[in-house]
């Protein structure tokens, strides 16, 4: 079976006004000038999804959302439905990011429901998992991460395009990264869990690494066994940094 194309996705989080679309345009121009080995996506704040999708239409860069509601519509002030993201031009959505698990009390069960909503809307989910520093120091990393994989990925994903992003909470935005051995160990554990859940399909699901990925560490991280791309926060805001990572895939 051929290995899937890696995915490098940028997570802009709550950053970016209209002026930042120039960075997205620069990324798309670089991708189109020299098509990389990886698929490339940018996930801007919800306010920019439609404008970015318009700006990048026909380029090699996909656009994604950063979260969606599990319900299709209704009285949920401030929230956004998966179909709304798709309607705005998104083709992917990040779900279960640790900033949402921690800041909004999102559980595996809720994330699984959001994944189902995303699939119904035709979006490709990027489902995030990862341990806190306390969990790592307590020797619970593999149990926590594989538990999140089992709990957050519904059976409806069978046969569908999706990816899993391993993002140690303590590595996000801190400049700290696990050792290469630690990353490889967790990715191998995620791979065997995916194969238990989805059989042969689970063997081809890209497992991204996220947490302080930058041009200087991208090549060694992306070269690891079972690392099928990266979810990039801070370094995705500037075209030059992000393209330095894309080039490493
Ligand atoms: P970072 O964020 O690259 O800024 O560490 C990664 C993420 O939260 O997806």
Short mmCIF file of C-alpha atoms and ligand atoms in Angstrom, two decimals:
data_model
loop_
_atom_site.label_atom_id
_atom_site.label_comp_id
_atom_site.label_asym_id
_atom_site.label_seq_id
_atom_site.Cartn_x
_atom_site.Cartn_y
_atom_site.Cartn_z
CA UNK A 1 0.00 0.00 0.00
CA UNK A 2 1.37 3.42 -0.93
CA UNK A 3 1.98 5.89 1.88
CA UNK A 4 -0.53 8.77 1.91
CA UNK A 5 0.71 12.23 1.03
CA UNK A 6 1.77 14.05 4.19
CA UNK A 7 -0.32 17.03 5.29
CA UNK A 8 1.14 20.30 6.56
CA UNK A 9 -1.64 22.38 8.09
CA UNK A 10 -1.30 25.86 9.58
CA UNK A 11 -3.45 26.74 12.58
CA UNK A 12 -3.71 30.52 12.81
CA UNK A 13 -5.72 30.31 16.07
CA UNK A 14 -7.14 33.75 17.01
CA UNK A 15 -4.70 35.65 14.81
CA UNK A 16 -5.21 37.46 11.55
CA UNK A 17 -7.14 40.39 10.13
CA UNK A 18 -7.81 40.87 6.43
CA UNK A 19 -4.28 42.18 5.89
CA UNK A 20 -2.93 38.75 6.84
CA UNK A 21 -4.43 37.30 3.66
CA UNK A 22 -1.28 38.53 1.93
CA UNK A 23 0.65 35.83 3.85
CA UNK A 24 -1.85 33.20 2.66
CA UNK A 25 -1.46 34.45 -0.91
CA UNK A 26 2.32 34.28 -0.61
CA UNK A 27 2.09 30.69 0.69
CA UNK A 28 -0.18 29.69 -2.21
CA UNK A 29 2.14 31.36 -4.74
CA UNK A 30 5.13 29.46 -3.33
CA UNK A 31 3.23 26.15 -3.29
CA UNK A 32 2.08 26.60 -6.87
CA UNK A 33 5.54 27.71 -8.07
CA UNK A 34 7.12 24.56 -6.70
CA UNK A 35 4.54 21.91 -5.71
CA UNK A 36 5.71 20.26 -2.47
CA UNK A 37 5.54 16.58 -1.53
CA UNK A 38 2.94 17.43 1.12
CA UNK A 39 -0.62 18.66 0.85
CA UNK A 40 -0.85 22.14 2.37
CA UNK A 41 -3.73 23.73 4.27
CA UNK A 42 -4.34 26.90 6.28
CA UNK A 43 -6.91 27.15 9.06
CA UNK A 44 -7.61 30.84 9.72
CA UNK A 45 -10.09 32.28 12.23
CA UNK A 46 -13.72 31.84 11.16
CA UNK A 47 -13.96 35.46 10.03
CA UNK A 48 -11.34 34.85 7.35
CA UNK A 49 -12.43 31.43 6.08
CA UNK A 50 -14.58 32.71 3.20
CA UNK A 51 -12.16 35.42 2.13
CA UNK A 52 -9.19 33.08 2.30
CA UNK A 53 -11.06 30.39 0.38
CA UNK A 54 -11.85 32.96 -2.32
CA UNK A 55 -8.26 34.22 -2.37
CA UNK A 56 -6.81 30.70 -2.61
CA UNK A 57 -9.40 29.19 -4.98
CA UNK A 58 -7.66 27.18 -7.70
CA UNK A 59 -4.34 27.11 -5.82
CA UNK A 60 -2.69 24.12 -4.18
CA UNK A 61 -3.57 25.32 -0.66
CA UNK A 62 -6.76 24.12 1.07
CA UNK A 63 -8.62 26.10 3.72
CA UNK A 64 -9.93 24.70 7.01
CA UNK A 65 -11.83 25.77 10.08
CA UNK A 66 -10.52 25.52 13.65
CA UNK A 67 -13.63 24.06 15.30
CA UNK A 68 -17.32 23.46 14.64
CA UNK A 69 -20.45 22.75 16.59
CA UNK A 70 -21.79 19.18 16.68
CA UNK A 71 -25.34 20.32 15.88
CA UNK A 72 -26.28 21.27 12.31
CA UNK A 73 -28.05 24.52 13.26
CA UNK A 74 -30.01 26.15 16.07
CA UNK A 75 -29.87 28.49 19.03
CA UNK A 76 -26.14 28.37 19.74
CA UNK A 77 -25.05 31.99 19.87
CA UNK A 78 -21.50 32.52 18.69
CA UNK A 79 -20.97 29.01 17.39
CA UNK A 80 -20.42 27.80 13.84
CA UNK A 81 -21.79 24.68 12.13
CA UNK A 82 -19.73 22.37 9.95
CA UNK A 83 -21.98 23.09 6.96
CA UNK A 84 -21.31 26.83 7.44
CA UNK A 85 -17.55 26.22 7.19
CA UNK A 86 -18.08 24.14 4.06
CA UNK A 87 -20.39 26.80 2.64
CA UNK A 88 -17.65 29.38 3.24
CA UNK A 89 -15.19 27.29 1.22
CA UNK A 90 -13.45 25.20 3.88
CA UNK A 91 -12.66 21.59 3.06
CA UNK A 92 -11.14 20.63 6.42
CA UNK A 93 -11.64 21.33 10.10
CA UNK A 94 -9.42 21.00 13.18
CA UNK A 95 -11.32 19.33 16.03
CA UNK A 96 -10.40 18.60 19.64
CA UNK A 97 -7.47 21.01 19.81
CA UNK A 98 -6.08 21.04 23.35
CA UNK A 99 -6.94 24.73 23.68
CA UNK A 100 -10.58 23.69 23.23
CA UNK A 101 -10.33 20.55 25.34
CA UNK A 102 -8.81 22.58 28.19
CA UNK A 103 -10.49 25.97 27.71
CA UNK A 104 -14.00 24.78 26.85
CA UNK A 105 -14.13 21.42 28.62
CA UNK A 106 -14.45 19.50 25.36
CA UNK A 107 -14.63 15.76 26.00
CA UNK A 108 -13.77 12.88 23.69
CA UNK A 109 -17.51 12.22 23.34
CA UNK A 110 -18.23 15.78 22.22
CA UNK A 111 -15.29 15.75 19.82
CA UNK A 112 -16.54 12.48 18.29
CA UNK A 113 -19.93 14.14 17.72
CA UNK A 114 -18.21 17.10 16.07
CA UNK A 115 -16.27 14.72 13.83
CA UNK A 116 -19.55 13.15 12.71
CA UNK A 117 -20.95 16.63 11.98
CA UNK A 118 -17.85 17.47 9.96
CA UNK A 119 -18.18 14.29 7.91
CA UNK A 120 -21.86 15.01 7.25
CA UNK A 121 -20.84 18.42 5.90
CA UNK A 122 -18.17 16.85 3.71
CA UNK A 123 -15.24 18.26 5.71
CA UNK A 124 -12.01 16.33 6.32
CA UNK A 125 -11.38 16.31 10.09
CA UNK A 126 -7.98 16.82 11.70
CA UNK A 127 -8.48 15.38 15.19
CA UNK A 128 -6.04 16.52 17.88
CA UNK A 129 -4.82 14.49 20.84
CA UNK A 130 -2.01 15.03 23.33
CA UNK A 131 -0.92 14.72 26.93
CA UNK A 132 -0.31 17.45 29.50
CA UNK A 133 3.06 17.80 31.21
CA UNK A 134 1.58 16.31 34.38
CA UNK A 135 0.34 13.29 32.46
CA UNK A 136 3.74 12.81 30.81
CA UNK A 137 5.60 13.12 34.08
CA UNK A 138 3.16 10.65 35.61
CA UNK A 139 4.03 8.08 32.91
CA UNK A 140 0.53 8.20 31.45
CA UNK A 141 1.29 9.59 27.96
CA UNK A 142 0.48 6.50 25.92
CA UNK A 143 -2.64 5.67 27.94
CA UNK A 144 -3.96 9.24 27.65
CA UNK A 145 -3.22 9.64 23.96
CA UNK A 146 -4.53 6.25 22.84
CA UNK A 147 -7.60 6.77 25.02
CA UNK A 148 -8.25 10.11 23.28
CA UNK A 149 -7.82 8.45 19.88
CA UNK A 150 -10.32 5.71 20.75
CA UNK A 151 -12.78 8.15 22.29
CA UNK A 152 -12.61 10.99 19.75
CA UNK A 153 -12.73 8.98 16.52
CA UNK A 154 -16.22 7.65 15.78
CA UNK A 155 -16.83 4.52 13.68
CA UNK A 156 -18.28 6.83 11.01
CA UNK A 157 -14.68 7.67 10.01
CA UNK A 158 -14.25 4.20 8.48
CA UNK A 159 -13.21 4.65 4.87
CA UNK A 160 -13.21 8.46 5.16
CA UNK A 161 -10.32 10.90 4.69
CA UNK A 162 -9.11 12.23 8.04
CA UNK A 163 -5.93 12.75 10.02
CA UNK A 164 -4.88 12.66 13.65
CA UNK A 165 -2.60 15.34 15.10
CA UNK A 166 -0.43 14.41 18.10
CA UNK A 167 0.18 17.63 19.97
CA UNK A 168 1.74 17.37 23.44
CA UNK A 169 0.02 20.19 25.36
CA UNK A 170 3.31 21.26 26.94
CA UNK A 171 4.96 21.65 23.53
CA UNK A 172 2.35 24.01 22.07
CA UNK A 173 3.60 27.56 21.75
CA UNK A 174 6.42 26.94 24.23
CA UNK A 175 9.39 26.26 21.97
CA UNK A 176 9.75 22.90 23.73
CA UNK A 177 9.48 19.67 21.77
CA UNK A 178 9.63 16.04 22.83
CA UNK A 179 12.70 14.06 21.84
CA UNK A 180 12.51 12.36 18.45
CA UNK A 181 12.25 9.01 20.26
CA UNK A 182 9.29 10.28 22.30
CA UNK A 183 7.48 11.51 19.17
CA UNK A 184 8.11 8.22 17.38
CA UNK A 185 6.91 6.18 20.36
CA UNK A 186 3.60 8.06 20.57
CA UNK A 187 3.03 7.96 16.81
CA UNK A 188 3.58 4.19 16.78
CA UNK A 189 1.05 3.79 19.59
CA UNK A 190 -1.46 5.95 17.69
CA UNK A 191 -0.87 3.87 14.54
CA UNK A 192 -1.60 0.59 16.28
CA UNK A 193 -4.74 2.08 17.89
CA UNK A 194 -5.93 3.31 14.47
CA UNK A 195 -5.37 -0.16 13.02
CA UNK A 196 -7.32 -1.75 15.87
CA UNK A 197 -10.17 0.67 15.21
CA UNK A 198 -10.19 0.88 11.42
CA UNK A 199 -8.21 -2.12 10.20
CA UNK A 200 -6.23 -1.61 7.01
CA UNK A 201 -7.70 1.90 6.53
CA UNK A 202 -6.06 2.86 9.83
CA UNK A 203 -2.65 2.05 8.33
CA UNK A 204 -2.94 4.92 5.85
CA UNK A 205 -4.33 7.71 8.06
CA UNK A 206 -1.74 10.53 8.31
CA UNK A 207 -0.58 11.15 11.88
CA UNK A 208 0.62 14.74 12.14
CA UNK A 209 2.93 16.07 14.84
CA UNK A 210 2.19 19.49 16.32
CA UNK A 211 3.86 21.61 19.00
CA UNK A 212 6.62 24.16 18.30
CA UNK A 213 7.32 22.91 14.79
CA UNK A 214 9.58 25.39 13.01
CA UNK A 215 11.84 25.38 9.94
CA UNK A 216 14.84 24.37 12.07
CA UNK A 217 13.27 21.18 13.45
CA UNK A 218 10.82 20.26 10.66
CA UNK A 219 13.12 18.01 8.64
CA UNK A 220 14.06 15.75 11.54
CA UNK A 221 10.49 15.54 12.88
CA UNK A 222 8.90 14.98 9.47
CA UNK A 223 11.47 12.30 8.71
CA UNK A 224 10.38 10.13 11.64
CA UNK A 225 8.60 6.84 11.09
CA UNK A 226 4.83 7.31 11.29
CA UNK A 227 4.99 11.12 11.19
CA UNK A 228 2.74 12.02 8.27
CA UNK A 229 2.87 15.79 8.43
CA UNK A 230 2.60 18.67 10.88
CA UNK A 231 0.05 20.94 12.49
CA UNK A 232 1.79 24.28 12.83
CA UNK A 233 0.67 27.19 15.00
CA UNK A 234 2.95 30.21 15.44
CA UNK A 235 5.22 29.38 12.50
CA UNK A 236 2.26 29.26 10.08
CA UNK A 237 1.57 33.00 10.40
CA UNK A 238 4.49 34.04 8.24
CA UNK A 239 4.84 32.66 4.72
CA UNK A 240 8.62 32.32 4.93
CA UNK A 241 8.52 30.26 8.15
CA UNK A 242 5.64 28.11 6.99
CA UNK A 243 7.25 27.41 3.61
CA UNK A 244 10.46 26.46 5.44
CA UNK A 245 8.43 23.71 7.15
CA UNK A 246 6.55 22.67 4.00
CA UNK A 247 9.89 22.24 2.24
CA UNK A 248 10.96 19.76 4.91
CA UNK A 249 8.13 17.32 4.21
P1 LIG B 1 2.61 25.94 17.89
O1 LIG B 1 1.05 25.44 17.94
O2 LIG B 1 3.15 25.46 16.56
O3 LIG B 1 2.53 27.43 17.97
O4 LIG B 1 3.29 25.29 19.04
C1 LIG B 1 0.66 24.22 17.40
C2 LIG B 1 -0.83 24.04 17.58
O5 LIG B 1 -1.38 24.42 18.61
O6 LIG B 1 -1.51 23.50 16.67
#
